[in-house]
């Protein structure tokens, strides 16, 4: 059963970024499910991911599921750059367009904290869970905001963007910059050539070799890999190129230790995550590898790992992509919330 969703927007005012720049009249979009209890502590937060909006989490939410709105107040904040929060397409002044400053995961988490504490007056977070880019943000919550978060879960995410992941993101970035008039008008709308480039990169990396080898891409509507690329183009077409470009830069910058608290010391940042943590990589994900999570696990004092065995690659963690993976993740989250 689809759960009732309430959408909103919280004004942050002039928001100081990690790099010293300021987003003027910044705001954060969000959706909520369920009701906040009297103690204001039945909170689950699930931020958005690359190409994600607050509508995307709905497949994970419902009565009888781990993310049950009859038990929890579930908040889905939109990342800066996704069009629902402050982004190149809607920012005021000089930040509009390609002059939009770099916004890091650290900045996104700071905005999320303000949303929860200032707007909703919450007292603690039962679970911070994220997929992909928001899975990276889970590490920030655990390392930097343990005063209010009780447990974290990262689904197909890592504490720092790996070199291979960064190289893939650089391909996205370069493809968008290849537009002949990128600096003029190209960042405002897609050309067919650039759309094909960006979608081809996504089709190469988001799903696994096994997914293609076993024909899992073939359906009544999808007869070839070219159709997969075409379908991804329809997803990217919903985005203003400058927004996706800025979000790519955010992903490239992800590093839980890149702040004044840890000064680039990843080992110290991971050791600082003392709250219970659940890492859920997929064994065929080419963005976030199981070995990366295994290395993190050895440094996190209260962490466990459940591997998603799936041929869906990174998409195994995407809500609604594959029902079997959704069920596995839901059961793992339910067990984690029960403290087992």
mmCIF file of C-alpha atoms in Angstrom:
data_model
loop_
_atom_site.group_PDB
_atom_site.id
_atom_site.type_symbol
_atom_site.label_atom_id
_atom_site.label_comp_id
_atom_site.label_asym_id
_atom_site.label_seq_id
_atom_site.Cartn_x
_atom_site.Cartn_y
_atom_site.Cartn_z
ATOM 1 C CA UNK A 1 0.000 0.000 0.000
ATOM 2 C CA UNK A 2 1.373 3.417 -0.984
ATOM 3 C CA UNK A 3 2.000 5.629 2.008
ATOM 4 C CA UNK A 4 0.810 9.205 2.402
ATOM 5 C CA UNK A 5 3.591 11.629 1.539
ATOM 6 C CA UNK A 6 3.797 15.263 2.613
ATOM 7 C CA UNK A 7 6.089 17.565 0.645
ATOM 8 C CA UNK A 8 7.705 20.732 1.939
ATOM 9 C CA UNK A 9 10.531 23.216 1.716
ATOM 10 C CA UNK A 10 12.580 24.741 4.529
ATOM 11 C CA UNK A 11 14.278 28.101 4.138
ATOM 12 C CA UNK A 12 17.903 28.017 5.299
ATOM 13 C CA UNK A 13 18.717 31.662 4.648
ATOM 14 C CA UNK A 14 22.272 32.489 3.606
ATOM 15 C CA UNK A 15 23.946 29.098 3.935
ATOM 16 C CA UNK A 16 27.712 29.006 4.514
ATOM 17 C CA UNK A 17 29.419 26.204 2.612
ATOM 18 C CA UNK A 18 32.457 24.208 3.631
ATOM 19 C CA UNK A 19 34.617 26.036 1.072
ATOM 20 C CA UNK A 20 33.761 29.460 2.497
ATOM 21 C CA UNK A 21 31.272 30.444 -0.186
ATOM 22 C CA UNK A 22 27.662 31.263 0.642
ATOM 23 C CA UNK A 23 24.442 30.073 -0.994
ATOM 24 C CA UNK A 24 22.130 33.080 -0.835
ATOM 25 C CA UNK A 25 18.565 32.401 0.316
ATOM 26 C CA UNK A 26 19.180 28.658 0.294
ATOM 27 C CA UNK A 27 16.420 26.132 0.853
ATOM 28 C CA UNK A 28 16.056 22.387 1.238
ATOM 29 C CA UNK A 29 13.177 20.397 -0.203
ATOM 30 C CA UNK A 30 11.872 17.311 1.548
ATOM 31 C CA UNK A 31 9.098 14.777 1.906
ATOM 32 C CA UNK A 32 7.823 13.132 5.076
ATOM 33 C CA UNK A 33 5.870 9.986 5.837
ATOM 34 C CA UNK A 34 4.161 9.167 9.133
ATOM 35 C CA UNK A 35 3.916 11.272 12.279
ATOM 36 C CA UNK A 36 6.492 12.556 14.733
ATOM 37 C CA UNK A 37 5.846 11.160 18.207
ATOM 38 C CA UNK A 38 5.627 13.267 21.365
ATOM 39 C CA UNK A 39 9.256 12.531 22.243
ATOM 40 C CA UNK A 40 10.319 13.581 18.722
ATOM 41 C CA UNK A 41 12.637 10.576 18.506
ATOM 42 C CA UNK A 42 10.952 8.094 16.127
ATOM 43 C CA UNK A 43 12.827 9.563 13.166
ATOM 44 C CA UNK A 44 14.323 7.864 10.119
ATOM 45 C CA UNK A 45 16.130 9.996 7.552
ATOM 46 C CA UNK A 46 16.754 8.784 3.985
ATOM 47 C CA UNK A 47 18.271 11.504 1.745
ATOM 48 C CA UNK A 48 18.305 11.408 -2.040
ATOM 49 C CA UNK A 49 21.035 10.167 -4.388
ATOM 50 C CA UNK A 50 22.460 10.864 -7.868
ATOM 51 C CA UNK A 51 19.485 11.589 -10.159
ATOM 52 C CA UNK A 52 17.202 10.992 -7.169
ATOM 53 C CA UNK A 53 14.409 13.113 -5.718
ATOM 54 C CA UNK A 54 12.263 12.723 -2.629
ATOM 55 C CA UNK A 55 9.761 10.739 -4.711
ATOM 56 C CA UNK A 56 12.266 7.923 -5.212
ATOM 57 C CA UNK A 57 12.283 6.374 -1.733
ATOM 58 C CA UNK A 58 8.603 5.407 -1.806
ATOM 59 C CA UNK A 59 9.170 1.712 -2.766
ATOM 60 C CA UNK A 60 11.008 1.172 0.542
ATOM 61 C CA UNK A 61 8.267 2.757 2.653
ATOM 62 C CA UNK A 62 5.011 1.194 3.795
ATOM 63 C CA UNK A 63 3.157 -0.438 6.651
ATOM 64 C CA UNK A 64 4.717 -3.784 7.495
ATOM 65 C CA UNK A 65 8.046 -2.764 5.977
ATOM 66 C CA UNK A 66 11.166 -1.797 7.908
ATOM 67 C CA UNK A 67 10.505 1.848 7.054
ATOM 68 C CA UNK A 68 6.979 1.759 8.446
ATOM 69 C CA UNK A 69 5.235 5.158 8.584
ATOM 70 C CA UNK A 70 2.836 3.867 11.233
ATOM 71 C CA UNK A 71 5.860 3.506 13.542
ATOM 72 C CA UNK A 72 8.357 6.081 12.288
ATOM 73 C CA UNK A 73 8.483 9.661 11.103
ATOM 74 C CA UNK A 74 10.434 9.271 7.865
ATOM 75 C CA UNK A 75 12.126 12.330 6.379
ATOM 76 C CA UNK A 76 13.480 12.330 2.828
ATOM 77 C CA UNK A 77 15.597 15.473 2.281
ATOM 78 C CA UNK A 78 16.564 16.505 -1.227
ATOM 79 C CA UNK A 79 20.239 17.052 -1.912
ATOM 80 C CA UNK A 80 21.406 20.436 -3.042
ATOM 81 C CA UNK A 81 21.655 20.370 -6.873
ATOM 82 C CA UNK A 82 18.688 18.040 -7.511
ATOM 83 C CA UNK A 83 16.277 20.817 -8.483
ATOM 84 C CA UNK A 84 14.107 20.505 -5.358
ATOM 85 C CA UNK A 85 16.705 22.045 -3.051
ATOM 86 C CA UNK A 86 18.919 24.990 -4.010
ATOM 87 C CA UNK A 87 20.507 24.138 -7.368
ATOM 88 C CA UNK A 88 22.118 25.825 -10.371
ATOM 89 C CA UNK A 89 18.691 25.921 -12.056
ATOM 90 C CA UNK A 90 16.973 27.823 -9.238
ATOM 91 C CA UNK A 91 19.718 29.643 -7.306
ATOM 92 C CA UNK A 92 19.613 33.412 -7.146
ATOM 93 C CA UNK A 93 22.311 35.800 -8.290
ATOM 94 C CA UNK A 94 25.712 34.649 -9.476
ATOM 95 C CA UNK A 95 25.177 31.061 -8.249
ATOM 96 C CA UNK A 96 22.641 30.466 -11.000
ATOM 97 C CA UNK A 97 24.064 28.202 -13.704
ATOM 98 C CA UNK A 98 27.698 27.185 -14.008
ATOM 99 C CA UNK A 99 28.863 29.587 -11.293
ATOM 100 C CA UNK A 100 27.115 27.438 -8.692
ATOM 101 C CA UNK A 101 29.683 26.646 -5.971
ATOM 102 C CA UNK A 102 30.840 23.184 -5.000
ATOM 103 C CA UNK A 103 28.496 21.672 -2.429
ATOM 104 C CA UNK A 104 29.973 18.698 -0.571
ATOM 105 C CA UNK A 105 28.277 15.831 1.280
ATOM 106 C CA UNK A 106 29.415 17.632 4.450
ATOM 107 C CA UNK A 107 27.321 20.640 3.387
ATOM 108 C CA UNK A 108 24.298 18.500 2.561
ATOM 109 C CA UNK A 109 24.405 16.806 5.949
ATOM 110 C CA UNK A 110 24.725 20.175 7.694
ATOM 111 C CA UNK A 111 21.570 21.342 5.893
ATOM 112 C CA UNK A 112 19.763 18.112 6.787
ATOM 113 C CA UNK A 113 20.653 18.571 10.444
ATOM 114 C CA UNK A 114 19.223 22.072 10.416
ATOM 115 C CA UNK A 115 16.028 20.820 8.770
ATOM 116 C CA UNK A 116 15.562 18.178 11.443
ATOM 117 C CA UNK A 117 16.493 20.262 14.484
ATOM 118 C CA UNK A 118 15.196 23.686 13.538
ATOM 119 C CA UNK A 119 12.113 22.833 11.503
ATOM 120 C CA UNK A 120 10.923 19.550 12.994
ATOM 121 C CA UNK A 121 12.467 19.996 16.479
ATOM 122 C CA UNK A 122 13.542 16.359 16.601
ATOM 123 C CA UNK A 123 15.543 15.114 19.577
ATOM 124 C CA UNK A 124 17.231 12.088 18.015
ATOM 125 C CA UNK A 125 17.378 10.026 14.826
ATOM 126 C CA UNK A 126 16.615 6.323 15.119
ATOM 127 C CA UNK A 127 18.237 5.536 11.758
ATOM 128 C CA UNK A 128 20.050 7.409 9.034
ATOM 129 C CA UNK A 129 19.956 5.266 5.900
ATOM 130 C CA UNK A 130 21.101 6.129 2.411
ATOM 131 C CA UNK A 131 21.757 4.666 -1.011
ATOM 132 C CA UNK A 132 24.732 5.572 -3.208
ATOM 133 C CA UNK A 133 25.505 9.278 -2.628
ATOM 134 C CA UNK A 134 23.247 9.365 0.422
ATOM 135 C CA UNK A 135 24.929 6.163 1.570
ATOM 136 C CA UNK A 136 28.127 8.221 1.561
ATOM 137 C CA UNK A 137 26.334 10.812 3.672
ATOM 138 C CA UNK A 138 25.521 8.133 6.260
ATOM 139 C CA UNK A 139 29.212 8.012 7.184
ATOM 140 C CA UNK A 140 29.156 11.769 7.778
ATOM 141 C CA UNK A 141 26.201 11.422 10.122
ATOM 142 C CA UNK A 142 27.934 8.663 12.077
ATOM 143 C CA UNK A 143 31.315 10.377 12.321
ATOM 144 C CA UNK A 144 30.210 13.979 12.846
ATOM 145 C CA UNK A 145 26.703 13.903 14.332
ATOM 146 C CA UNK A 146 26.672 10.995 16.767
ATOM 147 C CA UNK A 147 25.047 13.277 19.332
ATOM 148 C CA UNK A 148 21.684 12.774 17.635
ATOM 149 C CA UNK A 149 21.926 9.687 15.395
ATOM 150 C CA UNK A 150 21.536 6.206 16.923
ATOM 151 C CA UNK A 151 22.502 4.040 13.947
ATOM 152 C CA UNK A 152 23.453 4.385 10.292
ATOM 153 C CA UNK A 153 23.149 2.222 7.188
ATOM 154 C CA UNK A 154 24.942 2.722 3.884
ATOM 155 C CA UNK A 155 23.475 0.852 0.910
ATOM 156 C CA UNK A 156 25.904 0.681 -2.029
ATOM 157 C CA UNK A 157 28.042 3.519 -0.704
ATOM 158 C CA UNK A 158 31.498 4.210 0.719
ATOM 159 C CA UNK A 159 33.078 6.722 3.067
ATOM 160 C CA UNK A 160 35.173 8.221 0.274
ATOM 161 C CA UNK A 161 34.732 8.212 -3.495
ATOM 162 C CA UNK A 162 37.299 5.711 -4.789
ATOM 163 C CA UNK A 163 39.763 6.483 -7.617
ATOM 164 C CA UNK A 164 37.879 4.233 -10.061
ATOM 165 C CA UNK A 165 34.554 5.801 -9.094
ATOM 166 C CA UNK A 166 36.086 9.266 -9.503
ATOM 167 C CA UNK A 167 37.321 8.345 -12.979
ATOM 168 C CA UNK A 168 33.810 7.308 -14.009
ATOM 169 C CA UNK A 169 32.396 10.575 -12.668
ATOM 170 C CA UNK A 170 35.058 12.483 -14.572
ATOM 171 C CA UNK A 171 33.708 10.807 -17.708
ATOM 172 C CA UNK A 172 30.215 12.152 -16.919
ATOM 173 C CA UNK A 173 31.685 15.591 -16.270
ATOM 174 C CA UNK A 174 33.739 15.573 -19.473
ATOM 175 C CA UNK A 175 30.792 14.379 -21.542
ATOM 176 C CA UNK A 176 28.680 17.324 -20.399
ATOM 177 C CA UNK A 177 31.522 19.781 -20.979
ATOM 178 C CA UNK A 178 31.855 18.435 -24.534
ATOM 179 C CA UNK A 179 28.768 20.381 -25.581
ATOM 180 C CA UNK A 180 29.941 22.963 -28.116
ATOM 181 C CA UNK A 181 28.181 25.786 -26.253
ATOM 182 C CA UNK A 182 28.445 24.407 -22.712
ATOM 183 C CA UNK A 183 29.619 27.720 -21.248
ATOM 184 C CA UNK A 184 26.892 29.655 -23.053
ATOM 185 C CA UNK A 185 23.581 27.793 -23.243
ATOM 186 C CA UNK A 186 24.590 24.116 -23.323
ATOM 187 C CA UNK A 187 24.267 23.734 -19.561
ATOM 188 C CA UNK A 188 20.576 24.673 -19.767
ATOM 189 C CA UNK A 189 19.299 21.920 -22.073
ATOM 190 C CA UNK A 190 20.586 18.660 -23.507
ATOM 191 C CA UNK A 191 21.777 18.139 -27.049
ATOM 192 C CA UNK A 192 21.103 14.656 -28.496
ATOM 193 C CA UNK A 193 24.836 13.976 -28.807
ATOM 194 C CA UNK A 194 25.643 14.814 -25.171
ATOM 195 C CA UNK A 195 22.577 12.932 -23.950
ATOM 196 C CA UNK A 196 23.772 9.805 -25.759
ATOM 197 C CA UNK A 197 27.258 10.140 -24.246
ATOM 198 C CA UNK A 198 25.990 10.557 -20.686
ATOM 199 C CA UNK A 199 23.433 7.756 -21.014
ATOM 200 C CA UNK A 200 26.016 5.390 -22.505
ATOM 201 C CA UNK A 201 28.303 5.911 -19.497
ATOM 202 C CA UNK A 202 25.396 5.174 -17.174
ATOM 203 C CA UNK A 203 24.448 2.041 -19.102
ATOM 204 C CA UNK A 204 28.049 0.830 -18.890
ATOM 205 C CA UNK A 205 28.490 1.315 -15.146
ATOM 206 C CA UNK A 206 25.155 1.258 -13.313
ATOM 207 C CA UNK A 207 24.346 -2.378 -14.054
ATOM 208 C CA UNK A 208 26.748 -5.317 -14.018
ATOM 209 C CA UNK A 209 28.281 -7.365 -16.814
ATOM 210 C CA UNK A 210 26.318 -10.346 -15.459
ATOM 211 C CA UNK A 211 23.066 -8.383 -15.784
ATOM 212 C CA UNK A 212 23.685 -7.981 -19.495
ATOM 213 C CA UNK A 213 25.202 -11.439 -20.001
ATOM 214 C CA UNK A 214 22.145 -13.133 -18.523
ATOM 215 C CA UNK A 215 19.743 -10.994 -20.529
ATOM 216 C CA UNK A 216 18.198 -9.303 -17.511
ATOM 217 C CA UNK A 217 17.976 -6.114 -19.541
ATOM 218 C CA UNK A 218 15.575 -7.737 -22.009
ATOM 219 C CA UNK A 219 11.839 -7.238 -21.502
ATOM 220 C CA UNK A 220 8.787 -6.817 -23.707
ATOM 221 C CA UNK A 221 9.735 -3.138 -24.031
ATOM 222 C CA UNK A 222 13.543 -3.481 -24.091
ATOM 223 C CA UNK A 223 14.965 -5.481 -26.980
ATOM 224 C CA UNK A 224 18.591 -4.344 -26.963
ATOM 225 C CA UNK A 225 21.321 -2.469 -25.121
ATOM 226 C CA UNK A 226 20.449 0.510 -27.306
ATOM 227 C CA UNK A 227 17.016 0.495 -25.677
ATOM 228 C CA UNK A 228 18.650 0.534 -22.225
ATOM 229 C CA UNK A 229 20.594 3.642 -23.252
ATOM 230 C CA UNK A 230 17.412 5.209 -24.613
ATOM 231 C CA UNK A 231 15.587 4.569 -21.338
ATOM 232 C CA UNK A 232 18.415 6.166 -19.363
ATOM 233 C CA UNK A 233 18.192 9.155 -21.679
ATOM 234 C CA UNK A 234 14.590 9.607 -20.590
ATOM 235 C CA UNK A 235 15.775 9.741 -16.968
ATOM 236 C CA UNK A 236 18.522 12.266 -17.661
ATOM 237 C CA UNK A 237 16.193 14.388 -19.805
ATOM 238 C CA UNK A 238 14.268 15.234 -16.632
ATOM 239 C CA UNK A 239 17.357 17.045 -15.354
ATOM 240 C CA UNK A 240 18.767 20.451 -16.183
ATOM 241 C CA UNK A 241 22.338 19.641 -17.305
ATOM 242 C CA UNK A 242 23.872 22.213 -14.932
ATOM 243 C CA UNK A 243 22.134 20.538 -11.981
ATOM 244 C CA UNK A 244 23.445 17.092 -12.906
ATOM 245 C CA UNK A 245 26.887 18.584 -13.508
ATOM 246 C CA UNK A 246 26.949 20.151 -10.031
ATOM 247 C CA UNK A 247 25.728 16.902 -8.489
ATOM 248 C CA UNK A 248 28.541 15.053 -10.255
ATOM 249 C CA UNK A 249 31.046 17.401 -8.614
ATOM 250 C CA UNK A 250 29.437 16.721 -5.231
ATOM 251 C CA UNK A 251 29.861 12.976 -5.720
ATOM 252 C CA UNK A 252 33.476 13.432 -6.810
ATOM 253 C CA UNK A 253 34.187 15.375 -3.601
ATOM 254 C CA UNK A 254 32.745 12.795 -1.197
ATOM 255 C CA UNK A 255 35.122 12.051 1.690
ATOM 256 C CA UNK A 256 34.016 11.700 5.306
ATOM 257 C CA UNK A 257 37.460 12.840 6.469
ATOM 258 C CA UNK A 258 37.604 16.008 4.334
ATOM 259 C CA UNK A 259 36.787 18.484 7.094
ATOM 260 C CA UNK A 260 38.408 20.308 10.000
ATOM 261 C CA UNK A 261 37.515 17.514 12.424
ATOM 262 C CA UNK A 262 39.552 14.804 10.673
ATOM 263 C CA UNK A 263 41.801 16.790 8.304
ATOM 264 C CA UNK A 264 41.873 14.072 5.656
ATOM 265 C CA UNK A 265 42.569 11.212 8.079
ATOM 266 C CA UNK A 266 40.114 8.589 6.820
ATOM 267 C CA UNK A 267 41.156 6.014 9.406
ATOM 268 C CA UNK A 268 40.366 8.415 12.250
ATOM 269 C CA UNK A 269 37.021 9.324 10.693
ATOM 270 C CA UNK A 270 35.981 5.682 10.398
ATOM 271 C CA UNK A 271 37.113 4.896 13.935
ATOM 272 C CA UNK A 272 34.971 7.801 15.130
ATOM 273 C CA UNK A 273 31.800 6.082 13.897
ATOM 274 C CA UNK A 274 30.906 4.402 17.170
ATOM 275 C CA UNK A 275 27.153 4.090 16.593
ATOM 276 C CA UNK A 276 25.924 0.775 15.165
ATOM 277 C CA UNK A 277 26.543 0.802 11.422
ATOM 278 C CA UNK A 278 25.329 -1.535 8.689
ATOM 279 C CA UNK A 279 27.162 -1.624 5.356
ATOM 280 C CA UNK A 280 25.275 -3.177 2.437
ATOM 281 C CA UNK A 281 27.368 -3.389 -0.735
ATOM 282 C CA UNK A 282 26.307 -5.336 -3.809
ATOM 283 C CA UNK A 283 28.808 -7.913 -5.014
ATOM 284 C CA UNK A 284 28.499 -6.764 -8.649
ATOM 285 C CA UNK A 285 28.447 -2.988 -8.040
ATOM 286 C CA UNK A 286 31.151 -1.281 -10.092
ATOM 287 C CA UNK A 287 30.796 2.081 -8.320
ATOM 288 C CA UNK A 288 31.139 0.955 -4.701
ATOM 289 C CA UNK A 289 33.030 -2.303 -4.270
ATOM 290 C CA UNK A 290 32.644 -4.888 -1.516
ATOM 291 C CA UNK A 291 36.398 -4.693 -0.868
ATOM 292 C CA UNK A 292 36.085 -0.976 -0.130
ATOM 293 C CA UNK A 293 33.444 -1.692 2.502
ATOM 294 C CA UNK A 294 35.509 -4.550 3.918
ATOM 295 C CA UNK A 295 38.428 -2.173 4.445
ATOM 296 C CA UNK A 296 36.124 0.310 6.188
ATOM 297 C CA UNK A 297 34.551 -2.406 8.314
ATOM 298 C CA UNK A 298 37.909 -3.290 9.839
ATOM 299 C CA UNK A 299 38.213 0.249 11.214
ATOM 300 C CA UNK A 300 34.646 0.868 12.381
ATOM 301 C CA UNK A 301 34.210 -0.258 15.998
ATOM 302 C CA UNK A 302 30.510 -1.182 15.849
ATOM 303 C CA UNK A 303 29.831 -2.088 12.228
ATOM 304 C CA UNK A 304 28.521 -5.129 10.392
ATOM 305 C CA UNK A 305 28.090 -5.949 6.724
ATOM 306 C CA UNK A 306 25.430 -7.741 4.706
ATOM 307 C CA UNK A 307 26.328 -8.219 1.059
ATOM 308 C CA UNK A 308 23.559 -7.956 -1.517
ATOM 309 C CA UNK A 309 24.122 -10.904 -3.850
ATOM 310 C CA UNK A 310 22.616 -9.630 -7.078
ATOM 311 C CA UNK A 311 23.380 -9.264 -10.768
ATOM 312 C CA UNK A 312 21.831 -5.797 -10.795
ATOM 313 C CA UNK A 313 25.094 -4.031 -9.920
ATOM 314 C CA UNK A 314 24.702 -0.594 -8.382
ATOM 315 C CA UNK A 315 21.005 -0.670 -9.214
ATOM 316 C CA UNK A 316 20.501 -3.430 -6.638
ATOM 317 C CA UNK A 317 20.285 -0.686 -4.019
ATOM 318 C CA UNK A 318 17.970 1.582 -6.002
ATOM 319 C CA UNK A 319 14.490 1.529 -4.438
ATOM 320 C CA UNK A 320 12.082 -0.251 -6.748
ATOM 321 C CA UNK A 321 14.658 -1.438 -9.301
ATOM 322 C CA UNK A 322 14.499 -5.152 -8.451
ATOM 323 C CA UNK A 323 11.878 -6.605 -6.071
ATOM 324 C CA UNK A 324 14.178 -9.396 -4.833
ATOM 325 C CA UNK A 325 16.851 -6.897 -3.810
ATOM 326 C CA UNK A 326 14.221 -4.628 -2.256
ATOM 327 C CA UNK A 327 13.034 -7.504 -0.060
ATOM 328 C CA UNK A 328 16.575 -8.392 1.016
ATOM 329 C CA UNK A 329 17.325 -4.792 1.959
ATOM 330 C CA UNK A 330 14.005 -4.412 3.763
ATOM 331 C CA UNK A 331 14.656 -7.501 5.887
ATOM 332 C CA UNK A 332 18.183 -6.360 6.698
ATOM 333 C CA UNK A 333 16.903 -2.941 7.783
ATOM 334 C CA UNK A 334 14.166 -4.510 9.898
ATOM 335 C CA UNK A 335 16.694 -6.689 11.703
ATOM 336 C CA UNK A 336 19.046 -3.733 12.152
ATOM 337 C CA UNK A 337 16.292 -1.574 13.640
ATOM 338 C CA UNK A 338 15.466 -4.373 16.063
ATOM 339 C CA UNK A 339 19.054 -4.252 17.280
ATOM 340 C CA UNK A 340 19.969 -7.679 15.978
#
